[in-house]
PDB file of C-alpha atoms in Angstrom:
ATOM      1  CA  MET A 236       1.966 -12.865  18.945  1.00  0.00           C
ATOM      2  CA  LYS A 237       1.416 -10.566  15.802  1.00  0.00           C
ATOM      3  CA  ALA A 238       5.109 -10.560  15.045  1.00  0.00           C
ATOM      4  CA  ARG A 239       5.098 -14.527  15.080  1.00  0.00           C
ATOM      5  CA  ILE A 240       2.013 -14.755  12.860  1.00  0.00           C
ATOM      6  CA  LEU A 241       3.682 -12.329  10.400  1.00  0.00           C
ATOM      7  CA  LYS A 242       6.915 -14.340  10.354  1.00  0.00           C
ATOM      8  CA  ILE A 243       5.047 -17.719   9.492  1.00  0.00           C
ATOM      9  CA  THR A 244       3.287 -15.857   6.703  1.00  0.00           C
ATOM     10  CA  LEU A 245       6.359 -14.642   5.262  1.00  0.00           C
ATOM     11  CA  LEU A 246       7.961 -18.035   5.668  1.00  0.00           C
ATOM     12  CA  ALA A 247       5.273 -19.419   3.839  1.00  0.00           C
ATOM     13  CA  ILE A 248       5.558 -16.867   0.821  1.00  0.00           C
ATOM     14  CA  PHE A 249       9.288 -17.956   0.614  1.00  0.00           C
ATOM     15  CA  CYS A 250       8.708 -21.667   0.672  1.00  0.00           C
ATOM     16  CA  LEU A 251       6.065 -21.148  -2.252  1.00  0.00           C
ATOM     17  CA  LEU A 252       8.690 -19.861  -4.318  1.00  0.00           C
ATOM     18  CA  ALA A 253      10.847 -22.830  -3.611  1.00  0.00           C
ATOM     19  CA  ARG A 254      11.373 -26.045  -5.704  1.00  0.00           C
ATOM     20  CA  PRO A 255       8.430 -28.664  -5.036  1.00  0.00           C
ATOM     21  CA  SER A 256       9.290 -31.597  -2.910  1.00  0.00           C
ATOM     22  CA  TRP A 257       7.191 -34.862  -2.369  1.00  0.00           C
ATOM     23  CA  ALA A 258       8.926 -35.954   0.704  1.00  0.00           C
ATOM     24  CA  ALA A 259       6.641 -35.702   3.820  1.00  0.00           C
ATOM     25  CA  ALA A 260       8.103 -33.666   6.656  1.00  0.00           C
ATOM     26  CA  PRO A 261       8.844 -35.849   9.826  1.00  0.00           C
ATOM     27  CA  MET A 262       7.276 -35.127  13.240  1.00  0.00           C
ATOM     28  CA  GLY A 263       9.546 -33.144  15.852  1.00  0.00           C
ATOM     29  CA  LEU A 264      10.893 -30.524  13.652  1.00  0.00           C
ATOM     30  CA  SER A 265      10.933 -26.832  14.477  1.00  0.00           C
ATOM     31  CA  LEU A 266       9.188 -24.584  12.369  1.00  0.00           C
ATOM     32  CA  ASP A 267      11.781 -23.133  10.178  1.00  0.00           C
ATOM     33  CA  GLN A 268      12.940 -26.976   9.441  1.00  0.00           C
ATOM     34  CA  PHE A 269       9.289 -27.824   8.865  1.00  0.00           C
ATOM     35  CA  LEU A 270       8.941 -24.979   6.160  1.00  0.00           C
ATOM     36  CA  ALA A 271      12.409 -25.901   4.926  1.00  0.00           C
ATOM     37  CA  PRO A 272      12.257 -25.898   0.976  1.00  0.00           C
ATOM     38  CA  ASP A 273      13.454 -29.688   0.518  1.00  0.00           C
ATOM     39  CA  ARG A 274      10.840 -30.954   3.137  1.00  0.00           C
ATOM     40  CA  LEU A 275       7.594 -29.501   1.528  1.00  0.00           C
ATOM     41  CA  SER A 276       5.043 -31.828   0.266  1.00  0.00           C
ATOM     42  CA  LEU A 277       2.756 -30.710  -2.628  1.00  0.00           C
ATOM     43  CA  SER A 278      -0.322 -30.893  -0.188  1.00  0.00           C
ATOM     44  CA  LEU A 279       1.577 -28.308   2.179  1.00  0.00           C
ATOM     45  CA  GLN A 280       2.544 -26.026  -0.498  1.00  0.00           C
ATOM     46  CA  LEU A 281      -1.100 -25.802  -1.793  1.00  0.00           C
ATOM     47  CA  LEU A 282      -2.309 -25.005   1.825  1.00  0.00           C
ATOM     48  CA  LEU A 283       0.367 -22.384   2.281  1.00  0.00           C
ATOM     49  CA  LEU A 284      -0.784 -21.128  -1.292  1.00  0.00           C
ATOM     50  CA  LEU A 285      -4.168 -20.477  -0.240  1.00  0.00           C
ATOM     51  CA  THR A 286      -3.082 -18.847   3.110  1.00  0.00           C
ATOM     52  CA  VAL A 287      -1.112 -16.360   1.502  1.00  0.00           C
ATOM     53  CA  LEU A 288      -3.694 -15.666  -1.361  1.00  0.00           C
ATOM     54  CA  SER A 289      -6.184 -15.012   1.572  1.00  0.00           C
ATOM     55  CA  LEU A 290      -3.885 -12.458   3.168  1.00  0.00           C
ATOM     56  CA  ALA A 291      -2.469 -10.882   0.173  1.00  0.00           C
ATOM     57  CA  PRO A 292      -5.015  -8.170  -0.124  1.00  0.00           C
ATOM     58  CA  ALA A 293      -4.712  -7.030   3.480  1.00  0.00           C
ATOM     59  CA  LEU A 294      -0.705  -7.119   3.052  1.00  0.00           C
ATOM     60  CA  VAL A 295      -1.043  -5.264  -0.091  1.00  0.00           C
ATOM     61  CA  VAL A 296      -3.100  -2.533   1.641  1.00  0.00           C
ATOM     62  CA  MET A 297      -0.790  -2.431   4.817  1.00  0.00           C
ATOM     63  CA  VAL A 298       2.691  -2.357   3.458  1.00  0.00           C
ATOM     64  CA  THR A 299       2.452  -0.697   0.061  1.00  0.00           C
ATOM     65  CA  SER A 300       1.581   2.600  -1.577  1.00  0.00           C
ATOM     66  CA  PHE A 301      -1.951   1.451  -2.427  1.00  0.00           C
ATOM     67  CA  THR A 302      -3.809   3.080   0.356  1.00  0.00           C
ATOM     68  CA  ARG A 303      -2.673   6.606  -0.562  1.00  0.00           C
ATOM     69  CA  LEU A 304      -3.125   6.018  -4.355  1.00  0.00           C
ATOM     70  CA  ALA A 305      -6.980   4.468  -3.679  1.00  0.00           C
ATOM     71  CA  VAL A 306      -7.770   7.208  -1.320  1.00  0.00           C
ATOM     72  CA  VAL A 307      -6.428  10.157  -3.410  1.00  0.00           C
ATOM     73  CA  PHE A 308      -8.341   8.912  -6.450  1.00  0.00           C
ATOM     74  CA  SER A 309     -11.569   8.572  -4.637  1.00  0.00           C
ATOM     75  CA  PHE A 310     -11.253  12.348  -3.393  1.00  0.00           C
ATOM     76  CA  LEU A 311     -10.489  13.207  -7.015  1.00  0.00           C
ATOM     77  CA  ARG A 312     -13.681  11.812  -8.134  1.00  0.00           C
ATOM     78  CA  HIS A 313     -15.691  13.407  -5.526  1.00  0.00           C
ATOM     79  CA  ALA A 314     -13.982  16.628  -6.298  1.00  0.00           C
ATOM     80  CA  LEU A 315     -14.787  16.349  -9.911  1.00  0.00           C
ATOM     81  CA  GLY A 316     -18.501  15.508  -9.091  1.00  0.00           C
ATOM     82  CA  THR A 317     -18.537  12.767 -11.947  1.00  0.00           C
ATOM     83  CA  GLN A 318     -20.638  10.503  -9.527  1.00  0.00           C
ATOM     84  CA  GLN A 319     -19.413   6.976 -10.681  1.00  0.00           C
ATOM     85  CA  MET A 320     -16.782   8.094 -13.348  1.00  0.00           C
ATOM     86  CA  PRO A 321     -14.283   6.517 -13.717  1.00  0.00           C
ATOM     87  CA  PRO A 322     -15.649   3.178 -12.193  1.00  0.00           C
ATOM     88  CA  ASN A 323     -14.560   2.016  -9.095  1.00  0.00           C
ATOM     89  CA  GLN A 324     -12.992  -1.031 -11.187  1.00  0.00           C
ATOM     90  CA  ILE A 325     -10.679   1.197 -13.160  1.00  0.00           C
ATOM     91  CA  LEU A 326      -9.557   3.422 -10.180  1.00  0.00           C
ATOM     92  CA  ILE A 327      -8.722  -0.016  -8.296  1.00  0.00           C
ATOM     93  CA  ALA A 328      -7.103  -1.206 -11.206  1.00  0.00           C
ATOM     94  CA  LEU A 329      -4.784   1.888 -11.567  1.00  0.00           C
ATOM     95  CA  SER A 330      -3.829   2.100  -7.896  1.00  0.00           C
ATOM     96  CA  LEU A 331      -2.645  -1.663  -8.204  1.00  0.00           C
ATOM     97  CA  PHE A 332      -0.719  -0.914 -11.189  1.00  0.00           C
ATOM     98  CA  LEU A 333       1.001   2.046  -9.880  1.00  0.00           C
ATOM     99  CA  THR A 334       1.643   0.133  -6.830  1.00  0.00           C
ATOM    100  CA  VAL A 335       3.730  -2.532  -8.551  1.00  0.00           C
ATOM    101  CA  PHE A 336       5.409   0.355 -10.500  1.00  0.00           C
ATOM    102  CA  ILE A 337       6.506   1.913  -6.969  1.00  0.00           C
ATOM    103  CA  MET A 338       7.114  -1.217  -5.169  1.00  0.00           C
ATOM    104  CA  ALA A 339       9.111  -2.686  -7.917  1.00  0.00           C
ATOM    105  CA  PRO A 340      12.473  -1.584  -6.821  1.00  0.00           C
ATOM    106  CA  VAL A 341      11.527  -2.997  -3.154  1.00  0.00           C
ATOM    107  CA  TRP A 342      10.412  -6.192  -4.331  1.00  0.00           C
ATOM    108  CA  GLN A 343      13.537  -6.421  -6.384  1.00  0.00           C
ATOM    109  CA  GLU A 344      15.674  -6.128  -3.577  1.00  0.00           C
ATOM    110  CA  ILE A 345      13.698  -8.558  -1.482  1.00  0.00           C
ATOM    111  CA  GLN A 346      14.022 -11.113  -4.037  1.00  0.00           C
ATOM    112  CA  GLU A 347      17.963 -10.698  -4.403  1.00  0.00           C
ATOM    113  CA  LYS A 348      18.386 -10.364  -0.705  1.00  0.00           C
ATOM    114  CA  ALA A 349      15.961 -12.979   0.758  1.00  0.00           C
ATOM    115  CA  VAL A 350      14.164 -15.134  -1.826  1.00  0.00           C
ATOM    116  CA  THR A 351      16.799 -16.225  -4.144  1.00  0.00           C
ATOM    117  CA  PRO A 352      19.272 -17.323  -1.140  1.00  0.00           C
ATOM    118  CA  TYR A 353      16.327 -19.084   0.492  1.00  0.00           C
ATOM    119  CA  ILE A 354      15.329 -20.906  -2.412  1.00  0.00           C
ATOM    120  CA  ASN A 355      18.678 -21.886  -3.148  1.00  0.00           C
ATOM    121  CA  GLN A 356      19.069 -23.286   0.315  1.00  0.00           C
ATOM    122  CA  LYS A 357      21.880 -20.845   1.027  1.00  0.00           C
ATOM    123  CA  MET A 358      20.043 -19.260   3.915  1.00  0.00           C
ATOM    124  CA  PRO A 359      17.849 -20.198   6.750  1.00  0.00           C
ATOM    125  CA  GLY A 360      14.254 -19.116   6.937  1.00  0.00           C
ATOM    126  CA  ASP A 361      14.598 -16.585   9.916  1.00  0.00           C
ATOM    127  CA  VAL A 362      17.547 -15.150   8.207  1.00  0.00           C
ATOM    128  CA  ALA A 363      15.540 -14.902   4.901  1.00  0.00           C
ATOM    129  CA  VAL A 364      12.491 -13.141   6.818  1.00  0.00           C
ATOM    130  CA  LYS A 365      14.882 -10.696   8.673  1.00  0.00           C
ATOM    131  CA  LYS A 366      16.870  -9.774   5.131  1.00  0.00           C
ATOM    132  CA  GLY A 367      13.284  -9.563   3.407  1.00  0.00           C
ATOM    133  CA  LEU A 368      11.830  -7.115   5.791  1.00  0.00           C
ATOM    134  CA  GLU A 369      14.770  -4.919   5.532  1.00  0.00           C
ATOM    135  CA  PRO A 370      14.059  -3.188   2.389  1.00  0.00           C
ATOM    136  CA  LEU A 371      10.284  -3.072   3.340  1.00  0.00           C
ATOM    137  CA  ARG A 372      10.952  -1.543   6.385  1.00  0.00           C
ATOM    138  CA  ALA A 373      13.078   1.161   4.830  1.00  0.00           C
ATOM    139  CA  PHE A 374      10.376   1.881   2.712  1.00  0.00           C
ATOM    140  CA  MET A 375       7.729   2.235   5.478  1.00  0.00           C
ATOM    141  CA  LEU A 376       9.771   4.158   7.836  1.00  0.00           C
ATOM    142  CA  LYS A 377      10.707   6.735   4.979  1.00  0.00           C
ATOM    143  CA  GLN A 378       6.785   7.632   4.563  1.00  0.00           C
ATOM    144  CA  THR A 379       5.997   7.178   8.406  1.00  0.00           C
ATOM    145  CA  ARG A 380       5.844  10.195  10.450  1.00  0.00           C
ATOM    146  CA  GLU A 381       7.630  10.037  13.845  1.00  0.00           C
ATOM    147  CA  LYS A 382       4.607  11.288  15.758  1.00  0.00           C
ATOM    148  CA  ASP A 383       2.539   8.360  14.519  1.00  0.00           C
ATOM    149  CA  LEU A 384       5.380   5.828  15.110  1.00  0.00           C
ATOM    150  CA  GLY A 385       5.664   7.481  18.695  1.00  0.00           C
ATOM    151  CA  LEU A 386       1.862   6.997  19.137  1.00  0.00           C
ATOM    152  CA  PHE A 387       1.926   3.065  18.575  1.00  0.00           C
ATOM    153  CA  ILE A 388       5.210   2.818  20.582  1.00  0.00           C
ATOM    154  CA  SER A 389       3.654   4.392  23.650  1.00  0.00           C
ATOM    155  CA  ILE A 390       0.441   2.270  23.309  1.00  0.00           C
ATOM    156  CA  THR A 391       2.685  -1.008  23.330  1.00  0.00           C
ATOM    157  CA  LYS A 392       4.258   0.260  26.515  1.00  0.00           C
ATOM    158  CA  GLY A 393       7.331  -1.442  25.245  1.00  0.00           C
ATOM    159  CA  GLN A 394      10.980  -0.453  25.753  1.00  0.00           C
ATOM    160  CA  ARG A 395      11.748   2.753  23.608  1.00  0.00           C
ATOM    161  CA  PRO A 396      13.665   1.646  20.439  1.00  0.00           C
ATOM    162  CA  LYS A 397      17.214   2.990  20.080  1.00  0.00           C
ATOM    163  CA  ASN A 398      16.926   3.125  16.347  1.00  0.00           C
ATOM    164  CA  ALA A 399      14.886   2.541  13.503  1.00  0.00           C
ATOM    165  CA  ASP A 400      15.900  -1.090  13.209  1.00  0.00           C
ATOM    166  CA  ASP A 401      14.655  -1.917  16.574  1.00  0.00           C
ATOM    167  CA  VAL A 402      11.107  -0.902  15.849  1.00  0.00           C
ATOM    168  CA  PRO A 403       8.801  -4.001  15.755  1.00  0.00           C
ATOM    169  CA  ILE A 404       7.179  -4.658  12.184  1.00  0.00           C
ATOM    170  CA  SER A 405       3.825  -5.016  14.207  1.00  0.00           C
ATOM    171  CA  THR A 406       4.002  -1.563  15.247  1.00  0.00           C
ATOM    172  CA  MET A 407       5.548   0.105  12.034  1.00  0.00           C
ATOM    173  CA  ILE A 408       2.705  -1.088   9.830  1.00  0.00           C
ATOM    174  CA  PRO A 409      -0.285   0.520  11.732  1.00  0.00           C
ATOM    175  CA  ALA A 410       1.934   4.051  11.890  1.00  0.00           C
ATOM    176  CA  PHE A 411       2.521   3.602   8.490  1.00  0.00           C
ATOM    177  CA  MET A 412      -1.056   3.088   7.313  1.00  0.00           C
ATOM    178  CA  ILE A 413      -2.273   6.314   9.403  1.00  0.00           C
ATOM    179  CA  SER A 414       0.720   8.332   8.182  1.00  0.00           C
ATOM    180  CA  GLU A 415      -0.162   7.223   4.521  1.00  0.00           C
ATOM    181  CA  LEU A 416      -4.114   8.140   5.478  1.00  0.00           C
ATOM    182  CA  ARG A 417      -3.115  11.531   6.534  1.00  0.00           C
ATOM    183  CA  THR A 418      -0.836  12.272   3.668  1.00  0.00           C
ATOM    184  CA  ALA A 419      -3.803  11.234   1.505  1.00  0.00           C
ATOM    185  CA  PHE A 420      -6.119  13.599   2.970  1.00  0.00           C
ATOM    186  CA  GLU A 421      -4.000  16.293   2.691  1.00  0.00           C
ATOM    187  CA  ILE A 422      -3.313  15.569  -1.240  1.00  0.00           C
ATOM    188  CA  GLY A 423      -7.089  15.398  -1.426  1.00  0.00           C
ATOM    189  CA  PHE A 424      -7.735  18.670   0.344  1.00  0.00           C
ATOM    190  CA  LEU A 425      -5.564  20.437  -2.159  1.00  0.00           C
ATOM    191  CA  LEU A 426      -7.398  18.620  -5.270  1.00  0.00           C
ATOM    192  CA  TYR A 427     -10.617  20.004  -3.806  1.00  0.00           C
ATOM    193  CA  LEU A 428      -9.896  23.632  -3.747  1.00  0.00           C
ATOM    194  CA  PRO A 429      -9.822  24.375  -7.288  1.00  0.00           C
ATOM    195  CA  PHE A 430     -12.836  22.657  -8.095  1.00  0.00           C
ATOM    196  CA  LEU A 431     -14.707  24.241  -4.860  1.00  0.00           C
ATOM    197  CA  ILE A 432     -13.823  27.637  -6.453  1.00  0.00           C
ATOM    198  CA  ILE A 433     -15.602  26.635  -9.735  1.00  0.00           C
ATOM    199  CA  ASP A 434     -18.534  25.637  -7.610  1.00  0.00           C
ATOM    200  CA  MET A 435     -19.006  28.746  -5.759  1.00  0.00           C
ATOM    201  CA  VAL A 436     -18.440  31.012  -8.898  1.00  0.00           C
ATOM    202  CA  VAL A 437     -21.166  28.953 -10.963  1.00  0.00           C
ATOM    203  CA  ALA A 438     -23.562  28.924  -7.902  1.00  0.00           C
ATOM    204  CA  SER A 439     -23.021  32.916  -7.340  1.00  0.00           C
ATOM    205  CA  VAL A 440     -23.423  33.500 -11.356  1.00  0.00           C
ATOM    206  CA  LEU A 441     -26.504  31.504 -11.613  1.00  0.00           C
ATOM    207  CA  LEU A 442     -27.934  33.191  -8.438  1.00  0.00           C
ATOM    208  CA  SER A 443     -27.336  36.617  -9.985  1.00  0.00           C
ATOM    209  CA  MET A 444     -29.160  35.674 -12.903  1.00  0.00           C
ATOM    210  CA  GLY A 445     -31.870  34.495 -11.057  1.00  0.00           C
ATOM    211  CA  MET A 446     -31.718  31.009 -12.257  1.00  0.00           C
ATOM    212  CA  MET A 447     -32.512  29.442  -8.869  1.00  0.00           C
ATOM    213  CA  MET A 448     -34.388  26.377 -10.279  1.00  0.00           C
ATOM    214  CA  LEU A 449     -31.206  25.143 -12.299  1.00  0.00           C
ATOM    215  CA  PRO A 450     -28.828  23.005 -10.172  1.00  0.00           C
ATOM    216  CA  PRO A 451     -25.296  24.589 -10.144  1.00  0.00           C
ATOM    217  CA  VAL A 452     -23.859  21.189 -10.067  1.00  0.00           C
ATOM    218  CA  MET A 453     -25.062  20.712 -14.056  1.00  0.00           C
ATOM    219  CA  ILE A 454     -23.174  23.724 -15.090  1.00  0.00           C
ATOM    220  CA  SER A 455     -19.938  23.404 -13.033  1.00  0.00           C
ATOM    221  CA  LEU A 456     -19.508  19.858 -13.884  1.00  0.00           C
ATOM    222  CA  VAL A 457     -18.693  20.746 -17.620  1.00  0.00           C
ATOM    223  CA  PHE A 458     -16.000  23.697 -16.366  1.00  0.00           C
ATOM    224  CA  LYS A 459     -14.350  21.069 -14.003  1.00  0.00           C
ATOM    225  CA  VAL A 460     -14.021  18.463 -16.470  1.00  0.00           C
ATOM    226  CA  LEU A 461     -12.934  21.108 -18.991  1.00  0.00           C
ATOM    227  CA  LEU A 462     -10.426  22.608 -16.539  1.00  0.00           C
ATOM    228  CA  PHE A 463      -9.135  19.027 -15.920  1.00  0.00           C
ATOM    229  CA  VAL A 464      -8.720  18.083 -19.338  1.00  0.00           C
ATOM    230  CA  LEU A 465      -7.007  21.483 -20.310  1.00  0.00           C
ATOM    231  CA  VAL A 466      -4.232  21.028 -17.338  1.00  0.00           C
ATOM    232  CA  ASP A 467      -3.662  17.594 -18.200  1.00  0.00           C
ATOM    233  CA  GLY A 468      -4.863  16.543 -14.607  1.00  0.00           C
ATOM    234  CA  TRP A 469      -4.276  12.666 -14.884  1.00  0.00           C
ATOM    235  CA  ASN A 470      -0.785  13.237 -15.856  1.00  0.00           C
ATOM    236  CA  LEU A 471      -0.101  15.845 -12.829  1.00  0.00           C
ATOM    237  CA  VAL A 472      -2.044  13.821 -10.371  1.00  0.00           C
ATOM    238  CA  VAL A 473      -0.336  10.372 -11.085  1.00  0.00           C
ATOM    239  CA  GLY A 474       3.003  12.047 -11.754  1.00  0.00           C
ATOM    240  CA  SER A 475       2.895  13.823  -8.084  1.00  0.00           C
ATOM    241  CA  LEU A 476       1.558  10.691  -6.383  1.00  0.00           C
ATOM    242  CA  VAL A 477       4.448   8.650  -7.815  1.00  0.00           C
ATOM    243  CA  LYS A 478       6.873  11.175  -7.031  1.00  0.00           C
ATOM    244  CA  SER A 479       5.656  11.530  -3.567  1.00  0.00           C
ATOM    245  CA  PHE A 480       7.126   8.007  -2.612  1.00  0.00           C
ATOM    246  CA  TYR A 481      10.762   8.967  -3.838  1.00  0.00           C
TER     247      TYR A 481
END
């Protein structure tokens, strides 16, 4: 059922990229015929557009690099102790633009293999979905741990796949997401260590000086921000995150 819903959604995405048509679709057609580019009315295209836009945020979070980027940036802000600086809007915008940068080769391959042939009516809808999922499947499989993939395969109690191509997309997506969360937490732990050491050193110095009423966070924040700027922290963090996907 999940695979069927995903197929319908992807077909809708492909159809929205097709040329508009004013001809109404007759009754008694199959799903692929009903969603053919030459049979879509303008009203149906608008309906499909609203459907895709409502599902777009979930798809971005589920099948792209956005999850890892957003979680790591959140860890970084908490490690620095800067409260709401940078603001959530800036971190989300940075995560989105980096996601576009990282996923650009995958989307370009989907465009060449699936979207363009489908728009030109050289490929049926079911074949276009299959071809379009291949680059996305390869990206997710590269970032997914075998242990996480095996977990969801065992939960579904289905037949054991012979190779990666046989793994259902509905099984690969949750495995990919928890693999991304694990990787993001590992990176977040490494980011916390140097700032935690600064907090401990500052707290020890203030305690030895008898300044117990002065919050250590006020002093350590200055040194943490200074350290982050001196080592060009944003360049290191963003560069390491982008390279981790290749």
